[in-house]
Short mmCIF file of C-alpha atoms in Angstrom, two decimals:
data_model
loop_
_atom_site.label_atom_id
_atom_site.label_comp_id
_atom_site.label_asym_id
_atom_site.label_seq_id
_atom_site.Cartn_x
_atom_site.Cartn_y
_atom_site.Cartn_z
CA MET A 1 44.97 113.16 9.50
CA LEU A 2 42.38 111.78 7.30
CA GLU A 3 39.56 112.07 9.84
CA ASN A 4 40.17 115.47 10.58
CA SER A 5 40.11 116.43 6.96
CA ARG A 6 36.37 115.23 6.86
CA LYS A 7 35.56 117.43 9.69
CA GLU A 8 35.88 121.36 9.79
CA ILE A 9 38.33 123.03 11.64
CA ALA A 10 36.93 125.25 13.89
CA LEU A 11 40.14 127.00 15.05
CA SER A 12 43.45 127.03 13.70
CA VAL A 13 46.87 129.21 14.79
CA ARG A 14 49.83 129.40 12.86
CA GLY A 15 53.23 130.54 13.55
CA ILE A 16 52.26 132.12 17.24
CA LYS A 17 55.19 133.70 18.96
CA LYS A 18 55.20 135.50 22.12
CA SER A 19 57.85 137.17 24.70
CA PHE A 20 57.66 138.62 28.14
CA GLY A 21 60.27 141.14 29.34
CA GLY A 22 62.31 140.23 26.23
CA VAL A 23 62.18 136.44 26.63
CA GLU A 24 60.49 134.48 24.08
CA VAL A 25 58.18 131.87 25.60
CA LEU A 26 56.25 130.78 22.31
CA HIS A 27 58.41 129.94 19.61
CA GLY A 28 56.11 129.90 16.66
CA ILE A 29 53.24 127.23 17.55
CA ASP A 30 50.86 125.71 15.07
CA LEU A 31 47.55 124.25 16.29
CA ASP A 32 44.13 123.02 15.00
CA ALA A 33 41.07 122.48 16.94
CA THR A 34 38.53 120.45 14.98
CA SER A 35 34.68 120.59 15.14
CA GLY A 36 33.20 117.15 16.88
CA ARG A 37 36.61 116.28 18.46
CA VAL A 38 38.78 116.82 21.77
CA LEU A 39 42.31 118.29 21.17
CA ALA A 40 44.32 117.31 24.44
CA LEU A 41 46.99 120.00 25.13
CA LEU A 42 49.74 118.87 27.15
CA GLY A 43 53.15 119.76 28.42
CA GLU A 44 55.05 120.59 31.67
CA ASN A 45 54.55 123.99 33.64
CA GLY A 46 56.01 126.49 32.00
CA ALA A 47 55.81 124.60 28.62
CA GLY A 48 53.70 127.67 27.44
CA LYS A 49 50.13 126.09 27.65
CA SER A 50 48.57 128.90 29.36
CA THR A 51 50.17 131.71 27.54
CA LEU A 52 48.74 129.75 24.08
CA VAL A 53 45.11 129.36 25.36
CA LYS A 54 45.17 133.26 26.78
CA ILE A 55 46.10 134.02 23.28
CA ILE A 56 43.21 131.98 21.99
CA SER A 57 40.72 133.97 24.62
CA GLY A 58 42.16 137.26 23.61
CA ASP A 59 43.73 137.97 27.15
CA TYR A 60 47.13 138.20 25.50
CA GLU A 61 48.22 139.85 22.27
CA PRO A 62 50.76 137.44 20.21
CA ASP A 63 53.85 139.15 18.74
CA SER A 64 53.28 137.40 15.53
CA GLY A 65 51.26 134.78 13.90
CA GLU A 66 47.76 134.54 13.00
CA ILE A 67 44.58 132.73 14.38
CA SER A 68 41.69 131.78 11.98
CA VAL A 69 38.27 131.30 13.59
CA ALA A 70 35.10 130.67 11.50
CA ASN A 71 36.62 131.51 8.03
CA GLN A 72 38.00 134.55 9.53
CA THR A 73 41.68 135.51 10.05
CA PHE A 74 43.26 137.60 12.90
CA SER A 75 46.52 138.68 13.96
CA LYS A 76 45.17 139.25 17.42
CA LEU A 77 42.15 138.73 19.27
CA THR A 78 40.37 140.58 22.29
CA PRO A 79 38.25 138.81 24.94
CA ILE A 80 35.20 140.57 23.07
CA THR A 81 36.27 139.11 19.58
CA ALA A 82 36.75 135.86 21.09
CA GLY A 83 33.66 135.71 22.77
CA ASN A 84 31.83 136.67 19.71
CA LEU A 85 33.56 134.11 17.84
CA GLY A 86 32.37 131.34 20.14
CA ILE A 87 35.42 130.79 22.34
CA ARG A 88 34.83 129.95 25.75
CA MET A 89 37.23 129.30 28.54
CA ILE A 90 36.31 126.79 31.47
CA TYR A 91 39.03 127.31 34.10
CA GLN A 92 40.24 124.99 36.82
CA GLU A 93 38.96 127.15 39.50
CA ILE A 94 35.27 127.27 39.24
CA ASN A 95 33.80 130.82 38.65
CA ASP A 96 30.36 130.56 39.85
CA ALA A 97 27.72 132.31 42.28
CA GLY A 98 26.81 129.87 45.11
CA THR A 99 24.06 131.92 46.66
CA LEU A 100 22.15 132.05 43.26
CA SER A 101 20.34 129.40 41.60
CA VAL A 102 21.46 127.26 38.43
CA ALA A 103 19.27 128.86 36.10
CA GLU A 104 20.91 132.47 37.34
CA ASN A 105 24.13 131.00 36.79
CA ILE A 106 23.66 129.64 33.33
CA PHE A 107 22.45 133.23 32.38
CA LEU A 108 24.99 135.11 34.70
CA GLY A 109 25.60 138.50 33.19
CA ARG A 110 22.97 138.43 30.79
CA LEU A 111 19.77 137.72 32.87
CA ILE A 112 16.62 137.54 30.40
CA SER A 113 14.97 140.73 31.08
CA LYS A 114 11.91 142.74 29.27
CA LYS A 115 11.62 146.51 29.97
CA GLY A 116 13.90 146.54 32.79
CA PHE A 117 12.24 143.51 34.44
CA VAL A 118 14.05 139.87 34.69
CA GLN A 119 11.66 137.35 33.19
CA TRP A 120 12.35 134.73 35.97
CA ARG A 121 9.81 132.06 34.63
CA GLN A 122 11.23 132.26 30.99
CA MET A 123 14.58 132.06 32.44
CA ARG A 124 14.02 128.99 34.42
CA ARG A 125 12.16 127.24 31.34
CA GLU A 126 15.20 128.31 29.11
CA ALA A 127 17.50 126.84 31.54
CA GLN A 128 15.84 123.70 31.80
CA ARG A 129 15.74 123.26 27.88
CA ILE A 130 19.31 123.69 27.93
CA LEU A 131 19.84 121.05 30.55
CA ASN A 132 17.71 118.75 28.87
CA ASP A 133 19.19 119.55 25.62
CA LEU A 134 22.70 118.56 27.44
CA GLU A 135 21.12 115.46 29.16
CA VAL A 136 21.73 116.91 32.48
CA ASP A 137 19.24 116.01 35.36
CA ILE A 138 20.00 119.23 37.56
CA ASP A 139 17.25 121.47 38.99
CA PRO A 140 17.39 124.79 37.43
CA ASN A 141 15.98 126.14 40.68
CA ALA A 142 18.70 124.51 43.07
CA LEU A 143 21.23 126.79 44.76
CA MET A 144 24.69 126.39 43.01
CA SER A 145 26.06 126.12 46.53
CA SER A 146 24.16 122.76 47.09
CA LEU A 147 25.63 120.94 43.94
CA ARG A 148 28.58 118.65 43.92
CA VAL A 149 31.71 120.04 42.59
CA GLY A 150 31.43 117.83 39.22
CA GLU A 151 27.96 119.36 38.76
CA ARG A 152 29.02 122.90 39.30
CA GLN A 153 31.52 122.23 36.48
CA VAL A 154 28.86 120.95 34.37
CA ILE A 155 26.85 124.29 34.82
CA GLU A 156 30.10 126.15 33.90
CA ILE A 157 30.05 124.52 30.83
CA ALA A 158 26.28 125.04 30.27
CA ARG A 159 26.67 128.56 30.51
CA ALA A 160 29.21 128.46 27.82
CA LEU A 161 27.14 126.53 25.66
CA SER A 162 24.14 128.72 26.12
CA ASP A 163 26.07 131.72 24.94
CA LYS A 164 26.69 130.03 21.51
CA ALA A 165 30.15 128.42 22.24
CA ALA A 166 31.59 126.90 19.37
CA ILE A 167 35.14 126.10 20.70
CA LEU A 168 35.53 125.33 24.51
CA VAL A 169 38.91 125.40 26.43
CA LEU A 170 38.74 123.34 29.27
CA ASP A 171 41.80 123.63 31.81
CA GLU A 172 42.28 120.76 34.02
CA PRO A 173 38.82 120.03 34.56
CA THR A 174 38.95 116.93 36.60
CA ALA A 175 41.54 118.38 39.11
CA ALA A 176 38.84 118.44 42.09
CA LEU A 177 36.55 115.95 40.81
CA SER A 178 35.68 112.57 42.56
CA GLY A 179 36.10 109.64 40.22
CA ASP A 180 32.33 109.27 39.84
CA GLU A 181 32.07 113.06 38.72
CA VAL A 182 34.97 112.60 36.35
CA ASP A 183 32.76 109.67 34.62
CA THR A 184 29.99 112.12 34.64
CA LEU A 185 32.03 114.97 32.96
CA PHE A 186 33.47 112.60 30.41
CA GLU A 187 30.08 111.33 29.47
CA PHE A 188 28.86 115.06 29.13
CA ILE A 189 32.11 115.99 26.84
CA ASP A 190 31.25 112.96 24.52
CA ARG A 191 27.71 114.43 24.02
CA LEU A 192 29.35 117.83 23.35
CA ARG A 193 31.63 115.84 20.80
CA ASP A 194 28.59 114.34 19.34
CA LYS A 195 26.99 117.83 18.95
CA GLY A 196 29.98 119.10 16.78
CA THR A 197 31.71 121.29 19.67
CA ALA A 198 35.56 121.67 19.26
CA MET A 199 37.34 121.18 22.46
CA ILE A 200 40.78 121.93 23.67
CA TYR A 201 41.34 119.70 26.87
CA ILE A 202 44.54 120.74 29.20
CA THR A 203 45.63 118.05 31.47
CA HIS A 204 48.64 116.46 33.40
CA ARG A 205 46.69 113.28 33.44
CA LEU A 206 47.96 111.25 30.71
CA ASP A 207 45.34 108.21 31.68
CA GLU A 208 42.76 110.34 30.70
CA LEU A 209 43.66 110.74 27.35
CA ARG A 210 42.62 107.29 25.87
CA ARG A 211 39.29 108.04 27.42
CA VAL A 212 38.44 111.68 26.32
CA ALA A 213 40.95 112.63 23.61
CA ASP A 214 41.10 112.48 19.50
CA ASP A 215 44.00 114.54 19.06
CA VAL A 216 47.13 115.55 21.10
CA VAL A 217 49.51 118.39 21.02
CA VAL A 218 52.48 118.69 23.20
CA LEU A 219 54.50 121.80 24.04
CA ARG A 220 57.89 121.60 25.62
CA ASP A 221 59.85 124.92 26.30
CA GLY A 222 57.56 127.07 24.10
CA ASN A 223 58.02 124.56 21.23
CA LEU A 224 55.71 122.13 19.51
CA ALA A 225 57.23 118.84 20.56
CA LEU A 226 54.41 116.53 19.36
CA SER A 227 51.22 116.56 17.14
CA SER A 228 49.03 113.43 16.89
CA SER A 229 45.68 112.84 15.37
CA ASP A 230 45.57 109.39 16.98
CA ALA A 231 45.65 110.10 20.83
CA ARG A 232 43.88 107.09 22.18
CA ASN A 233 46.58 104.90 20.66
CA ILE A 234 49.85 106.77 21.15
CA ASP A 235 52.17 105.22 23.56
CA ARG A 236 52.33 107.10 26.78
CA SER A 237 56.32 106.73 26.93
CA ILE A 238 56.22 108.77 23.87
CA LEU A 239 54.16 111.48 25.18
CA ILE A 240 56.14 111.84 28.56
CA GLU A 241 59.36 111.88 26.37
CA ALA A 242 57.95 114.89 24.41
CA MET A 243 57.00 116.50 27.33
CA VAL A 244 60.28 116.31 29.17
CA GLY A 245 62.57 115.87 26.58
CA SER A 246 64.08 112.46 27.74
CA LYS A 247 62.69 109.00 28.60
CA ILE A 248 61.45 108.35 32.27
CA ASP A 249 60.74 105.16 33.75
CA GLU A 250 57.15 106.63 34.64
CA PHE A 251 55.48 103.81 36.08
CA GLY A 252 58.05 101.61 37.74
CA ARG A 253 58.01 100.36 41.55
CA PRO A 254 60.26 102.01 44.08
CA LYS A 255 63.19 99.95 45.63
CA MET A 256 61.83 98.38 48.94
CA ASN A 257 62.92 99.91 52.49
CA LEU A 258 63.95 97.39 54.80
CA ILE A 259 62.39 98.24 58.18
CA PRO A 260 64.03 97.07 61.24
CA ALA A 261 61.76 94.52 63.04
CA ASN A 262 62.34 96.64 66.45
CA ALA A 263 61.21 100.04 64.78
CA GLU A 264 58.73 101.95 66.81
CA PRO A 265 55.57 103.48 65.07
CA LEU A 266 55.74 107.29 64.39
CA ILE A 267 52.00 107.09 63.91
CA GLU A 268 49.30 104.42 65.09
CA LEU A 269 45.60 104.20 64.68
CA ARG A 270 43.77 101.67 66.78
CA ASP A 271 40.05 101.08 66.02
CA ALA A 272 40.30 104.89 65.46
CA ALA A 273 36.90 106.98 64.09
CA SER A 274 36.15 110.39 63.24
CA ALA A 275 32.24 111.12 63.21
CA GLY A 276 30.91 111.16 59.78
CA SER A 277 34.25 110.53 58.16
CA PHE A 278 35.72 107.32 58.94
CA GLU A 279 35.58 104.13 61.23
CA ASP A 280 37.55 101.35 62.63
CA ALA A 281 40.82 102.61 61.22
CA ASN A 282 43.91 100.52 62.22
CA LEU A 283 47.14 101.92 60.74
CA VAL A 284 50.96 102.22 61.57
CA ILE A 285 53.58 104.15 60.08
CA LEU A 286 57.30 103.45 60.62
CA PRO A 287 60.10 105.00 60.25
CA GLY A 288 61.53 105.18 56.62
CA GLU A 289 58.61 103.82 55.05
CA VAL A 290 55.97 105.33 52.67
CA VAL A 291 52.20 104.40 53.27
CA ALA A 292 49.59 105.36 50.79
CA LEU A 293 46.16 105.91 51.76
CA TYR A 294 44.20 105.39 48.60
CA GLY A 295 40.58 105.96 47.94
CA LYS A 296 38.06 107.92 45.49
CA VAL A 297 36.99 111.33 47.01
CA GLY A 298 35.04 110.88 49.98
CA SER A 299 36.33 107.70 50.93
CA GLY A 300 37.77 108.88 53.92
CA ILE A 301 41.37 109.02 53.35
CA SER A 302 41.95 112.59 53.69
CA GLU A 303 40.28 112.67 56.91
CA VAL A 304 42.47 109.96 58.42
CA ALA A 305 45.63 111.74 57.12
CA GLU A 306 44.33 115.10 58.56
CA ALA A 307 43.51 113.18 61.96
CA ALA A 308 47.43 113.08 62.52
CA PHE A 309 48.11 116.89 61.91
CA GLY A 310 45.33 117.45 64.66
CA VAL A 311 42.94 118.85 61.87
CA GLN A 312 40.29 115.98 62.30
CA LYS A 313 39.11 115.05 65.63
CA ILE A 314 39.15 111.43 66.71
CA THR A 315 35.91 110.63 68.38
CA ALA A 316 36.56 106.81 69.12
CA GLY A 317 39.63 104.27 69.06
CA GLU A 318 43.15 105.87 69.64
CA LEU A 319 45.49 107.55 67.85
CA PHE A 320 49.20 107.95 68.76
CA ILE A 321 52.10 110.16 67.73
CA ASN A 322 55.62 108.90 68.46
CA GLY A 323 54.15 106.35 70.95
CA GLY A 324 52.29 109.23 72.89
CA PRO A 325 48.93 111.18 72.70
CA PRO A 326 47.50 112.63 69.39
CA ALA A 327 47.91 115.99 68.20
CA ARG A 328 45.17 118.60 69.71
CA SER A 329 45.87 121.09 67.24
CA PRO A 330 47.92 121.70 64.12
CA ARG A 331 50.52 123.65 66.25
CA ASN A 332 50.66 120.76 68.69
CA ALA A 333 51.27 118.77 65.63
CA ILE A 334 54.14 120.68 64.47
CA GLY A 335 55.80 120.45 67.98
CA LEU A 336 55.59 116.67 67.98
CA GLY A 337 57.57 116.86 64.69
CA VAL A 338 54.48 116.31 62.18
CA GLY A 339 54.18 118.16 58.93
CA LEU A 340 51.13 118.70 56.77
CA LEU A 341 51.02 119.21 52.79
CA PRO A 342 47.43 120.14 52.18
CA ALA A 343 45.64 119.24 48.92
CA ASP A 344 44.76 122.52 47.93
CA ARG A 345 48.35 124.25 48.08
CA LYS A 346 47.00 127.47 47.11
CA ARG A 347 44.21 127.96 49.53
CA GLU A 348 45.15 125.78 52.49
CA GLY A 349 49.31 125.89 52.05
CA ALA A 350 50.81 128.69 50.33
CA PHE A 351 50.95 132.44 51.18
CA LEU A 352 50.72 133.29 47.87
CA GLY A 353 51.40 137.10 48.55
CA LEU A 354 54.39 136.42 50.47
CA SER A 355 57.81 135.25 49.28
CA SER A 356 59.02 131.81 48.83
CA GLY A 357 61.52 132.47 51.59
CA MET A 358 58.92 133.44 53.82
CA ASN A 359 56.59 130.45 52.93
CA LEU A 360 59.43 128.22 53.76
CA VAL A 361 60.01 129.32 57.34
CA ALA A 362 56.48 129.90 57.86
CA PRO A 363 56.04 127.30 60.67
CA PHE A 364 58.52 129.16 62.82
CA TRP A 365 57.85 132.63 62.00
CA SER A 366 58.25 133.86 65.67
CA GLY A 367 61.96 132.75 65.72
CA VAL A 368 62.72 134.34 61.97
CA LEU A 369 61.04 137.45 63.12
CA GLY A 370 63.50 137.62 66.17
CA GLY A 371 60.91 139.24 68.26
CA THR A 372 59.99 141.79 66.15
CA PHE A 373 57.44 142.61 63.30
CA TRP A 374 60.28 142.69 60.57
CA ALA A 375 61.35 139.63 58.78
CA ASN A 376 64.94 138.70 59.12
CA GLY A 377 65.77 138.29 55.15
CA LYS A 378 69.12 136.68 55.66
CA LYS A 379 67.70 133.84 57.83
CA GLU A 380 64.89 133.28 54.98
CA ARG A 381 67.59 133.42 52.19
CA THR A 382 69.93 131.04 54.20
CA SER A 383 67.40 128.59 54.62
CA PHE A 384 65.64 129.01 51.06
CA GLU A 385 69.31 128.29 49.40
CA LYS A 386 69.88 125.12 51.39
CA TRP A 387 66.37 123.51 50.08
CA ARG A 388 66.51 125.12 46.95
CA THR A 389 69.48 123.02 46.21
CA ALA A 390 68.53 119.86 47.85
CA LEU A 391 65.32 119.92 46.20
CA ARG A 392 66.29 121.56 42.55
CA ILE A 393 63.80 124.39 43.11
CA ARG A 394 63.64 126.15 39.85
CA VAL A 395 63.52 130.24 40.44
CA SER A 396 65.73 133.02 39.70
CA GLU A 397 68.49 134.56 41.54
CA SER A 398 66.29 136.48 43.40
CA GLY A 399 64.30 133.43 44.26
CA ALA A 400 63.93 133.60 48.01
CA ASP A 401 62.50 137.10 47.98
CA LYS A 402 60.06 136.71 44.93
CA ALA A 403 56.15 135.80 45.90
CA ILE A 404 55.91 132.21 45.70
CA SER A 405 52.86 132.83 43.27
CA PHE A 406 55.39 133.50 40.41
CA LEU A 407 56.58 129.80 40.85
CA SER A 408 55.24 126.72 38.87
CA GLY A 409 53.00 124.09 40.84
CA GLY A 410 55.68 121.77 40.94
CA ASN A 411 58.00 124.49 42.53
CA GLN A 412 55.50 125.77 44.70
CA GLN A 413 54.96 122.05 46.29
CA LYS A 414 58.85 121.83 46.61
CA VAL A 415 58.81 125.12 48.61
CA LEU A 416 55.83 123.60 50.54
CA LEU A 417 57.86 120.31 51.34
CA ALA A 418 61.24 122.22 52.29
CA ARG A 419 58.94 123.93 54.84
CA TRP A 420 58.69 120.78 56.99
CA LEU A 421 62.22 119.35 56.08
CA ASN A 422 63.42 122.66 57.46
CA ALA A 423 61.44 122.42 60.55
CA GLY A 424 63.23 118.92 61.08
CA SER A 425 59.94 116.99 60.91
CA LYS A 426 59.94 113.06 61.26
CA VAL A 427 56.75 112.41 60.09
CA LEU A 428 55.33 114.13 56.92
CA VAL A 429 51.46 113.85 55.86
CA LEU A 430 51.08 114.76 52.08
CA LEU A 431 47.47 115.04 50.93
CA GLU A 432 47.34 114.66 47.12
CA PRO A 433 51.01 115.66 46.97
CA THR A 434 51.28 116.01 42.88
CA ARG A 435 47.80 117.21 41.98
CA GLY A 436 48.25 119.65 39.14
CA VAL A 437 52.08 119.01 38.69
CA ASP A 438 53.46 118.22 35.63
CA VAL A 439 55.18 114.91 34.71
CA GLY A 440 58.91 116.14 35.02
CA ALA A 441 58.19 117.92 38.51
CA ARG A 442 56.15 114.89 39.79
CA GLN A 443 58.98 112.59 39.08
CA GLU A 444 61.10 114.99 41.09
CA ILE A 445 58.69 114.93 44.03
CA TYR A 446 58.61 111.08 44.22
CA ALA A 447 62.38 111.19 44.25
CA VAL A 448 62.32 113.82 47.16
CA ILE A 449 60.05 111.59 48.98
CA ARG A 450 61.86 108.31 48.65
CA GLN A 451 65.17 110.10 49.47
CA LEU A 452 63.16 111.40 52.85
CA ALA A 453 62.25 107.82 53.47
CA ASP A 454 65.93 106.60 53.11
CA GLU A 455 66.87 109.02 55.94
CA GLY A 456 64.34 107.54 58.17
CA VAL A 457 61.55 110.00 57.65
CA GLY A 458 58.13 108.52 57.99
CA ILE A 459 55.58 109.34 55.18
CA LEU A 460 51.83 109.08 55.06
CA ILE A 461 50.02 110.14 51.66
CA SER A 462 46.55 110.39 50.92
CA THR A 463 46.00 110.12 47.22
CA SER A 464 43.10 109.29 44.91
CA ASP A 465 45.67 108.95 42.09
CA TYR A 466 46.63 104.78 41.75
CA GLU A 467 49.72 105.55 39.94
CA GLU A 468 51.09 107.72 42.55
CA VAL A 469 50.55 104.74 44.68
CA VAL A 470 52.33 102.60 42.43
CA GLN A 471 55.24 104.59 41.90
CA VAL A 472 56.06 106.06 45.49
CA ALA A 473 54.40 103.65 48.00
CA ASP A 474 55.97 100.87 50.19
CA ARG A 475 52.52 99.73 51.39
CA ALA A 476 48.92 100.96 50.48
CA VAL A 477 46.00 100.86 52.58
CA VAL A 478 42.87 101.16 50.65
CA MET A 479 39.60 102.74 51.92
CA SER A 480 35.97 103.11 50.64
CA ALA A 481 32.75 104.71 52.32
CA GLY A 482 35.15 105.50 55.55
CA LYS A 483 36.51 101.87 55.95
CA ILE A 484 39.50 100.29 55.53
CA THR A 485 39.03 97.75 52.58
CA SER A 486 42.26 96.24 52.31
CA ASN A 487 46.01 96.49 53.23
CA LEU A 488 48.58 95.77 50.23
CA ASP A 489 52.16 95.05 51.34
CA TYR A 490 55.04 95.97 48.96
CA HIS A 491 54.61 92.87 46.38
CA GLU A 492 50.77 93.33 46.28
CA VAL A 493 50.70 96.75 45.15
CA SER A 494 49.16 97.28 41.66
CA VAL A 495 47.05 99.18 39.72
CA VAL A 496 44.68 96.22 39.46
CA ALA A 497 44.63 95.63 43.31
CA LEU A 498 44.27 99.07 43.94
CA THR A 499 41.02 99.53 41.81
CA ASP A 500 39.47 96.61 42.56
CA ALA A 501 39.85 97.22 46.51
CA SER A 502 38.61 100.68 46.21
CA GLY A 503 35.21 99.47 44.41
CA GLY A 504 36.63 99.31 40.74
#
């Protein structure tokens, strides 16, 4: 803690407790964020991270404890007070106005005006000054909708800094970024560190710590499980044990499945192409094996995977499902026994306003509804209970009837997996299956995937996470710029081989 003592503590929380409905979810948390340092905040979903940062940002009121900022101590903060103290939240879901310019977004809600008239020229000049100061090469006149996701994230941070942010809280900022965009964001964070900004960085990706974090705090079940001022050198096994409460063999290879020599392909691509997305793709998925499509965002991996579900159109070559013609549409794919888990479960997979039971039986609502407009709660609950036990979906007693939005990310993902198991799918296409999922739930999902493979299900995973490939896949197909660059068999799959084949 010697280095911390030489820097100013920008924010300090002591003894923070918080309960909901009589159940205490934070049990006296202590935390310090230091100027010019990045504090990584880790923990499984439900550990209390979101509750803690919402107390810091003034969205929640603590039951007890105190918060100190800028030599002032408070029993609670309001959003206005937190804003006046320079506390700014950067959420995982980008909150910008796509039809407005970069300059307008930087000053969103506080446009520079004089006598009721917006001073457009002055605002563009000031936006340019802010971007130059942050060494960001983005045109302040460009529309936000024309920017890449990583650039939009940077503009969100620039907006916060232009509003005199002294303490930045970044919630899973790399979740939707490509590899190059992640590198750009990390360089940006380095510059903020040099300028003395204090940052709290929430992430599930342990590999990011060595690159971006100085300090680390781990929460588990609302308790402070670990605190260290040496985030870059702490052993990852210690972090994992602090997060889940037990040791996990987090980085081992799965047991290799032996596939019969006469096994017929469930999915087969022959010189397949989709205009503007990929070309010359040759790929085979056999019953009982897990094949990973690995590459950076934009490499074509998601488009190849989506082709098997009828989402992406094949414009050249051939695609076979179960030895027959390809799916013409998602409905057709379901009829062929193919299930798809999309990368964005909230926007493309889950019906957030509906119950977990209704989400699970979604592909066959007509059968569950029984020819009426009313759901058959008994059928939903029976199906849900079957898979709740099998997949260890953690819910309350009324879980089948409760909106899926109340579940943690890992449990939502399990419900969406159960959807296709309930449908009897023999082919599963999983896009980024553990994105935004904590370490413990990730291991459980991997165990489910391997169990399904043991039962003869063919599984195609599209992922930009090399650790995921190493831990769950029998084989790996690596793509870059729309083309397959390497096919790695069981014994060849490694982090080095994956990153080398994908272009580093």
